[in-house]
PDB file of C-alpha atoms in Angstrom:
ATOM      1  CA  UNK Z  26       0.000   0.000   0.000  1.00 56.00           C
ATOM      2  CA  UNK Z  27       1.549   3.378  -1.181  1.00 62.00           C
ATOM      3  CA  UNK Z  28       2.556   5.678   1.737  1.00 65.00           C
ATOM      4  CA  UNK Z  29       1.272   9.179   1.416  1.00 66.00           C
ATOM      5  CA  UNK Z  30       3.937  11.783   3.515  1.00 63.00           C
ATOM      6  CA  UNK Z  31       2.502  13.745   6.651  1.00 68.00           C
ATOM      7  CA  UNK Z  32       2.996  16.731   4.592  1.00 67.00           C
ATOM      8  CA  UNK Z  33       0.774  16.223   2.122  1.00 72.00           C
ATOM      9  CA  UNK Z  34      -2.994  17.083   2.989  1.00 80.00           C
ATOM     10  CA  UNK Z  35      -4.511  16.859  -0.116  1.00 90.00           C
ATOM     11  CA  UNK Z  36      -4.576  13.725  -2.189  1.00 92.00           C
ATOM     12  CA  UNK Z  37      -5.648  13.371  -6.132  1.00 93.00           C
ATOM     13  CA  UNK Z  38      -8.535  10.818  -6.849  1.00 95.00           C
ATOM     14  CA  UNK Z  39      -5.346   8.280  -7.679  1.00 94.00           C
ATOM     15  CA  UNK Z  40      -3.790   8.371  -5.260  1.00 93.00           C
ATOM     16  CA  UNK Z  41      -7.289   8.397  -2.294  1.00 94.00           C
ATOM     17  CA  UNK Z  42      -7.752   4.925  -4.693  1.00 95.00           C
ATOM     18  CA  UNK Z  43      -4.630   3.536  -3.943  1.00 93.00           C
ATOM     19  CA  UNK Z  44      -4.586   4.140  -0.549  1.00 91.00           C
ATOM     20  CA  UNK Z  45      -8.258   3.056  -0.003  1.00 93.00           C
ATOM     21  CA  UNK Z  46      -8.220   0.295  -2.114  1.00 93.00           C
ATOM     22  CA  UNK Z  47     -11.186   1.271  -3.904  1.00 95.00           C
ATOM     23  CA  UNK Z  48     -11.529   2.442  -7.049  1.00 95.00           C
ATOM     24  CA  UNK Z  49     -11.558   5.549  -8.995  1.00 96.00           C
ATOM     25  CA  UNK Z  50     -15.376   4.925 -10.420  1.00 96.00           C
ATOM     26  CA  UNK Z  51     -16.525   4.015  -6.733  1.00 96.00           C
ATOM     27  CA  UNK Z  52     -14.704   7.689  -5.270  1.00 96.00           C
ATOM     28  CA  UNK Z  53     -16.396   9.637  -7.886  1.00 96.00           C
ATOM     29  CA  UNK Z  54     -20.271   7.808  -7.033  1.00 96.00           C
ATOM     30  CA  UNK Z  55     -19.115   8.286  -3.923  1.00 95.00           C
ATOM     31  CA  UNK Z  56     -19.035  11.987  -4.113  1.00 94.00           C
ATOM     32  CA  UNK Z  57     -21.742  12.076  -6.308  1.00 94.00           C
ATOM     33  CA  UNK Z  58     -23.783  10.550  -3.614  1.00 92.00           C
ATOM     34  CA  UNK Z  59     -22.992  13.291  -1.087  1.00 90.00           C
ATOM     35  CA  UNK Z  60     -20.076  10.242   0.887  1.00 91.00           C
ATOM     36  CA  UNK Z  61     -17.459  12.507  -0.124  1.00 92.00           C
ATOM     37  CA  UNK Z  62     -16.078  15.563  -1.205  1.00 90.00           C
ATOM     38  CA  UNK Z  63     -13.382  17.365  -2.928  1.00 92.00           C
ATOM     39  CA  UNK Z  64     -12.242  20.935  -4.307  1.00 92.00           C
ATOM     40  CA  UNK Z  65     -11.330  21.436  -7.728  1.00 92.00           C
ATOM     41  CA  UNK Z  66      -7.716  23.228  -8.994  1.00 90.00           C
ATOM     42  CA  UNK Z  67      -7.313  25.266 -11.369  1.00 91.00           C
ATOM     43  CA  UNK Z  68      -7.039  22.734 -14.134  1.00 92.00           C
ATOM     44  CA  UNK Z  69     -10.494  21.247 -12.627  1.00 90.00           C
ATOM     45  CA  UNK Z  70      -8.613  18.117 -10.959  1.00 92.00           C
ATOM     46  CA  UNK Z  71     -10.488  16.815  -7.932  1.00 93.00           C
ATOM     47  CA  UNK Z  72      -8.353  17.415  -4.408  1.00 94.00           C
ATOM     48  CA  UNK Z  73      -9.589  15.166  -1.488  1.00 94.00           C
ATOM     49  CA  UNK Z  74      -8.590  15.881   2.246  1.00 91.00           C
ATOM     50  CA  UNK Z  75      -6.539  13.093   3.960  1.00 88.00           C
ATOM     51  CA  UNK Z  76      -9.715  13.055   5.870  1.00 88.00           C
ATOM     52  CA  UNK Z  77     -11.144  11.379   3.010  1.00 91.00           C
ATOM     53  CA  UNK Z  78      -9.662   7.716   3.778  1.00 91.00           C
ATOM     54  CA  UNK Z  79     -11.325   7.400   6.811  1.00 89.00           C
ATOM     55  CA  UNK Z  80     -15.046   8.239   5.101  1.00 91.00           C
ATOM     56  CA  UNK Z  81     -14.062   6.054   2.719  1.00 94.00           C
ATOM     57  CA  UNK Z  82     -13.093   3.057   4.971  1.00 92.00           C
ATOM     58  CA  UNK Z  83     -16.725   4.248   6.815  1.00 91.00           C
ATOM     59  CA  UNK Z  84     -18.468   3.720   3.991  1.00 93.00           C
ATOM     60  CA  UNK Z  85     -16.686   0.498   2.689  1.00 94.00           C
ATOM     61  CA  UNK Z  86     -17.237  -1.409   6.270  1.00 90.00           C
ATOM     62  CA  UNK Z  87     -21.062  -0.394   6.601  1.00 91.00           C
ATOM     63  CA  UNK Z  88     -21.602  -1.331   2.760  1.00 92.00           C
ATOM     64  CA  UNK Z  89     -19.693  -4.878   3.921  1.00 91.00           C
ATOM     65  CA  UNK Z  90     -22.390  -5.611   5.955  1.00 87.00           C
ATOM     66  CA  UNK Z  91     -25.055  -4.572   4.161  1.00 88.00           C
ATOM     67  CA  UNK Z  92     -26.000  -0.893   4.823  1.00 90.00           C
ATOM     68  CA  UNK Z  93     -27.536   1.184   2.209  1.00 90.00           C
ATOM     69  CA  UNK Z  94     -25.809   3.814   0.756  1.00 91.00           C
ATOM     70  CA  UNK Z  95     -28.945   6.285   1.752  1.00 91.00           C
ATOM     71  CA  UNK Z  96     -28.081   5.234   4.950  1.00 90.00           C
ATOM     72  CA  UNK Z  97     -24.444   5.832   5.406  1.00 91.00           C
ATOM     73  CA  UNK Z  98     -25.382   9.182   3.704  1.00 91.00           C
ATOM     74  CA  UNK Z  99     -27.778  10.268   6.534  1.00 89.00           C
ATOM     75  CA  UNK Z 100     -25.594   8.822   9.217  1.00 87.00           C
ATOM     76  CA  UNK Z 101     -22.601  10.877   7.376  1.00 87.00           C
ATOM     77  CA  UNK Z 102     -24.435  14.219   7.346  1.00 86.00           C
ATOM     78  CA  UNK Z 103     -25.328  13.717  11.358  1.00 84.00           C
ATOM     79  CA  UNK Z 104     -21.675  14.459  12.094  1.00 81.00           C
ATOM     80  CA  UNK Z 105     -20.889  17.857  12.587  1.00 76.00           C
ATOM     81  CA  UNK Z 106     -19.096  20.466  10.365  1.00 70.00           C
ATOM     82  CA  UNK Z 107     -18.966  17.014   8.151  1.00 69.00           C
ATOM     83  CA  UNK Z 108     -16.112  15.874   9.958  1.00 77.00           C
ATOM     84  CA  UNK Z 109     -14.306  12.183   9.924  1.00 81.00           C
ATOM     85  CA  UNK Z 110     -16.418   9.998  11.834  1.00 85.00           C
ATOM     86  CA  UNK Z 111     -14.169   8.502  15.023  1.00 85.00           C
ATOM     87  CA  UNK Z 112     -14.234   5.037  16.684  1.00 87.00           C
ATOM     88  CA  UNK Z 113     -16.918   6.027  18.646  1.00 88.00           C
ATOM     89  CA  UNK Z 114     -19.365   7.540  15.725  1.00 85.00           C
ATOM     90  CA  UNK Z 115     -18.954   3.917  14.314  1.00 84.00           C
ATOM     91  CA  UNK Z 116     -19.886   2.265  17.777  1.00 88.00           C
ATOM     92  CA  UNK Z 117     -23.209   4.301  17.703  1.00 87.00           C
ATOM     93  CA  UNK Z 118     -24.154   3.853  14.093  1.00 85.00           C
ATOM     94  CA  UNK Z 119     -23.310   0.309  14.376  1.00 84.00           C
ATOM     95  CA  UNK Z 120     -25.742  -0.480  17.571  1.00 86.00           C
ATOM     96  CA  UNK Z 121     -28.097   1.605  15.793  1.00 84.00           C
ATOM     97  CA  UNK Z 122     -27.364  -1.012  12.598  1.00 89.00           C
ATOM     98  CA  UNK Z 123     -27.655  -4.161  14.511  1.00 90.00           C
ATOM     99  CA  UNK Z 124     -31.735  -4.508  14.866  1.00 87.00           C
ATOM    100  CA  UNK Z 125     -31.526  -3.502  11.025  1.00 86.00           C
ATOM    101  CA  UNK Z 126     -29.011  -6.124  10.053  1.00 89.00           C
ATOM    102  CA  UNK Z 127     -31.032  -8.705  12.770  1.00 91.00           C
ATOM    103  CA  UNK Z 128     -34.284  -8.759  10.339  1.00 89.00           C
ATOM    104  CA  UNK Z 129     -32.896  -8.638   7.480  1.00 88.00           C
ATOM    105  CA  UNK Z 130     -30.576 -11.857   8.798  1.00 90.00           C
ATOM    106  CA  UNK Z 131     -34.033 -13.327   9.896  1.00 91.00           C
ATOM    107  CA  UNK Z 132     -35.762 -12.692   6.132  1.00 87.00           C
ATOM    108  CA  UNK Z 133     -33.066 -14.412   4.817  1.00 88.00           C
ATOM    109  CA  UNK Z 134     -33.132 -17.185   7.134  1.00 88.00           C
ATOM    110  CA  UNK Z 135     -36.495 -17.792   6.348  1.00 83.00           C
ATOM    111  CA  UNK Z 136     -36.346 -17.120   2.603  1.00 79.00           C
ATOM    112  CA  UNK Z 137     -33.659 -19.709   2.513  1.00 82.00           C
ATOM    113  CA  UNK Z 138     -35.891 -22.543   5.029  1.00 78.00           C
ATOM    114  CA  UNK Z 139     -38.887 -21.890   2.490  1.00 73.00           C
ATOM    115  CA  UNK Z 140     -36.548 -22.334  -0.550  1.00 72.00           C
ATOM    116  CA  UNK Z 141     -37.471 -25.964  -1.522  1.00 69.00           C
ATOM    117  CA  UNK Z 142     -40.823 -25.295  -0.908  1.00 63.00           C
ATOM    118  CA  UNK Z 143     -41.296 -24.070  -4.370  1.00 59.00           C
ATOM    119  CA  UNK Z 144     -38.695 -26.274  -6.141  1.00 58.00           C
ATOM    120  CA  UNK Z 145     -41.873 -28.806  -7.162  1.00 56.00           C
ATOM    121  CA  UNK Z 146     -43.919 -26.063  -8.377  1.00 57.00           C
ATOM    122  CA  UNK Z 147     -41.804 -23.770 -10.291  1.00 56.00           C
ATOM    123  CA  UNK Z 148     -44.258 -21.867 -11.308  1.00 56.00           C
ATOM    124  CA  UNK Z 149     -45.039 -19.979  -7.477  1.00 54.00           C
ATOM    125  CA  UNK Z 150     -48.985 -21.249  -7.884  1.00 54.00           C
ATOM    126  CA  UNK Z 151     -48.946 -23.317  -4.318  1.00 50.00           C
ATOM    127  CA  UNK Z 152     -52.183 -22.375  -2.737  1.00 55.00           C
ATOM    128  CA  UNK Z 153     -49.612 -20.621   0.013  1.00 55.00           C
ATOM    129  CA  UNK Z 154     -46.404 -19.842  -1.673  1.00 62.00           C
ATOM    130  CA  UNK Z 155     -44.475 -18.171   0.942  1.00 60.00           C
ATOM    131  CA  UNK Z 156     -41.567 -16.450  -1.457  1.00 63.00           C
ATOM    132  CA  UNK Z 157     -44.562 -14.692  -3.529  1.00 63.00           C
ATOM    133  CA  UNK Z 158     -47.282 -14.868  -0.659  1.00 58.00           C
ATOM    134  CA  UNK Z 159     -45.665 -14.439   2.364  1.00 60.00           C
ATOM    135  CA  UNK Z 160     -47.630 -15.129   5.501  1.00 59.00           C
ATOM    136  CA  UNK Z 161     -50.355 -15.849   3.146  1.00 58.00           C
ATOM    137  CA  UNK Z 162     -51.843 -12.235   2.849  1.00 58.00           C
ATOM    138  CA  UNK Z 163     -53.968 -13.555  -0.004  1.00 57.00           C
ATOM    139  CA  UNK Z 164     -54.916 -16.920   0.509  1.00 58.00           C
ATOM    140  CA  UNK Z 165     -58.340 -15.612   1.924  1.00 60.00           C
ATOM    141  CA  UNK Z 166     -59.462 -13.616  -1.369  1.00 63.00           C
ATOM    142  CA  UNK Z 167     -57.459 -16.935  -4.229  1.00 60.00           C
ATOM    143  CA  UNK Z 168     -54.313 -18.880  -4.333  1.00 56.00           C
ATOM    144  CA  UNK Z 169     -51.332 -19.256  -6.129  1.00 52.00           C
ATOM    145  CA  UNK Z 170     -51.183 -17.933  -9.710  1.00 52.00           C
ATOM    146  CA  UNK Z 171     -55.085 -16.395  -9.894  1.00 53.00           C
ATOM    147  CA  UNK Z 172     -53.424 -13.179  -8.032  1.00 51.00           C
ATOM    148  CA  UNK Z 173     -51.138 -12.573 -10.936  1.00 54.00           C
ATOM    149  CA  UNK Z 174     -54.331 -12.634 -13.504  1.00 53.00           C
ATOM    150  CA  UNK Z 175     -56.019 -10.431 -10.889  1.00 55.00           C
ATOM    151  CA  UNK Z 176     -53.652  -7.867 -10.391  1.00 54.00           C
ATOM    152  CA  UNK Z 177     -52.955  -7.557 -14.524  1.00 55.00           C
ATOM    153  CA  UNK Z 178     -56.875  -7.697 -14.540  1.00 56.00           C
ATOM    154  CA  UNK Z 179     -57.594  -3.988 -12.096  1.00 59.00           C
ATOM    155  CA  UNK Z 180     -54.223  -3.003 -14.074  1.00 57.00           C
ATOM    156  CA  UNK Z 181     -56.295  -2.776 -17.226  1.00 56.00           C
ATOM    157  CA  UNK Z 182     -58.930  -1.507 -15.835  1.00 56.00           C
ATOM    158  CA  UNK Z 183     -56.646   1.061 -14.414  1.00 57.00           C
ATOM    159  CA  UNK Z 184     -55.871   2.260 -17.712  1.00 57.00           C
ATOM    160  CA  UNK Z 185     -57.610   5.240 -19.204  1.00 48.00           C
ATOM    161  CA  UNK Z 186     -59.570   4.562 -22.216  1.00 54.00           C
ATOM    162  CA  UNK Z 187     -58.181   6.988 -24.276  1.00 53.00           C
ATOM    163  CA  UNK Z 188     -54.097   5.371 -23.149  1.00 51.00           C
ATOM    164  CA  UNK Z 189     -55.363   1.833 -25.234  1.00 47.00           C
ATOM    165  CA  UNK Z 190     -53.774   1.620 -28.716  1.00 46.00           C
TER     166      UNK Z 190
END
């Protein structure tokens, strides 16, 4: 991993990649997304602050384990004067995470334990398919494949007469 002196504060987009060990495309949607910033020279050349490798390691460990980037984002902008989240910012965000991370663990789980359930079917029409009827929410009204010919069904009739070709 390239050293970058003490002295310099500023780093160019190449060098913030090569020392984060992500790359150029992800810096720039970073910034884009509001994760990062930089100044511009002169010769328009994007300057990042040293600070930068530390919002950038943020952002790389919360996206690891599965935290939207509209998340990050708002936990970013809670920090004040936009400044480097510390140890402790990550401890908070993190608990904060956890319940998050929990259900979505526990949605998986039971995606996955449901799995084979539809393996014979292929076609999602069980009378109670729990990937595309979950809890079955619709097993009082029809079963299985009817709700798909419903739904298209009040979709046309949605449809203004004059939008028909």
């Amino acid at each position: 991993m390239p050293q970058i002196p003490e002295t310099i504060h500023e780093l160019t987009v190449g060098q913030l990649a090569a020392r984060s060990g992500a790359a150029v495309s992800a810096l720039h949607f970073y910034e884009s997304k509001g994760l990062i910033s930089s100044r511009r020279t002169t010769g328009n050349q994007r300057r990042y602050h040293r600070d930068a490798l530390r919002r950038v390691a943020f952002v790389r460990a919360a996206q690891r384990v599965g935290i939207p980037l509209a998340t990050i984002r708002e936990a970013l902008a809670e920090l004040p004067e936009e400044r480097t989240p510390t140890r402790e910012d990550w401890a908070r965000l993190s608990a904060a995470w956890r319940s998050e991370l929990d259900e979505r663990i526990n949605q998986l789980n039971r995606l996955r334990d449901h799995l084979t359930d539809c393996i014979g079917c292929g076609c999602l029409s069980l009378d109670t398919c729990v990937l595309s009827n979950p809890d079955d929410v619709f097993g009082e009204r029809a079963s299985g494949s009817r709700l798909l010919v419903e739904r298209g069904a009040a979709a046309r009739r949605a449809e203004a007469p004059g939008d028909r070709d």
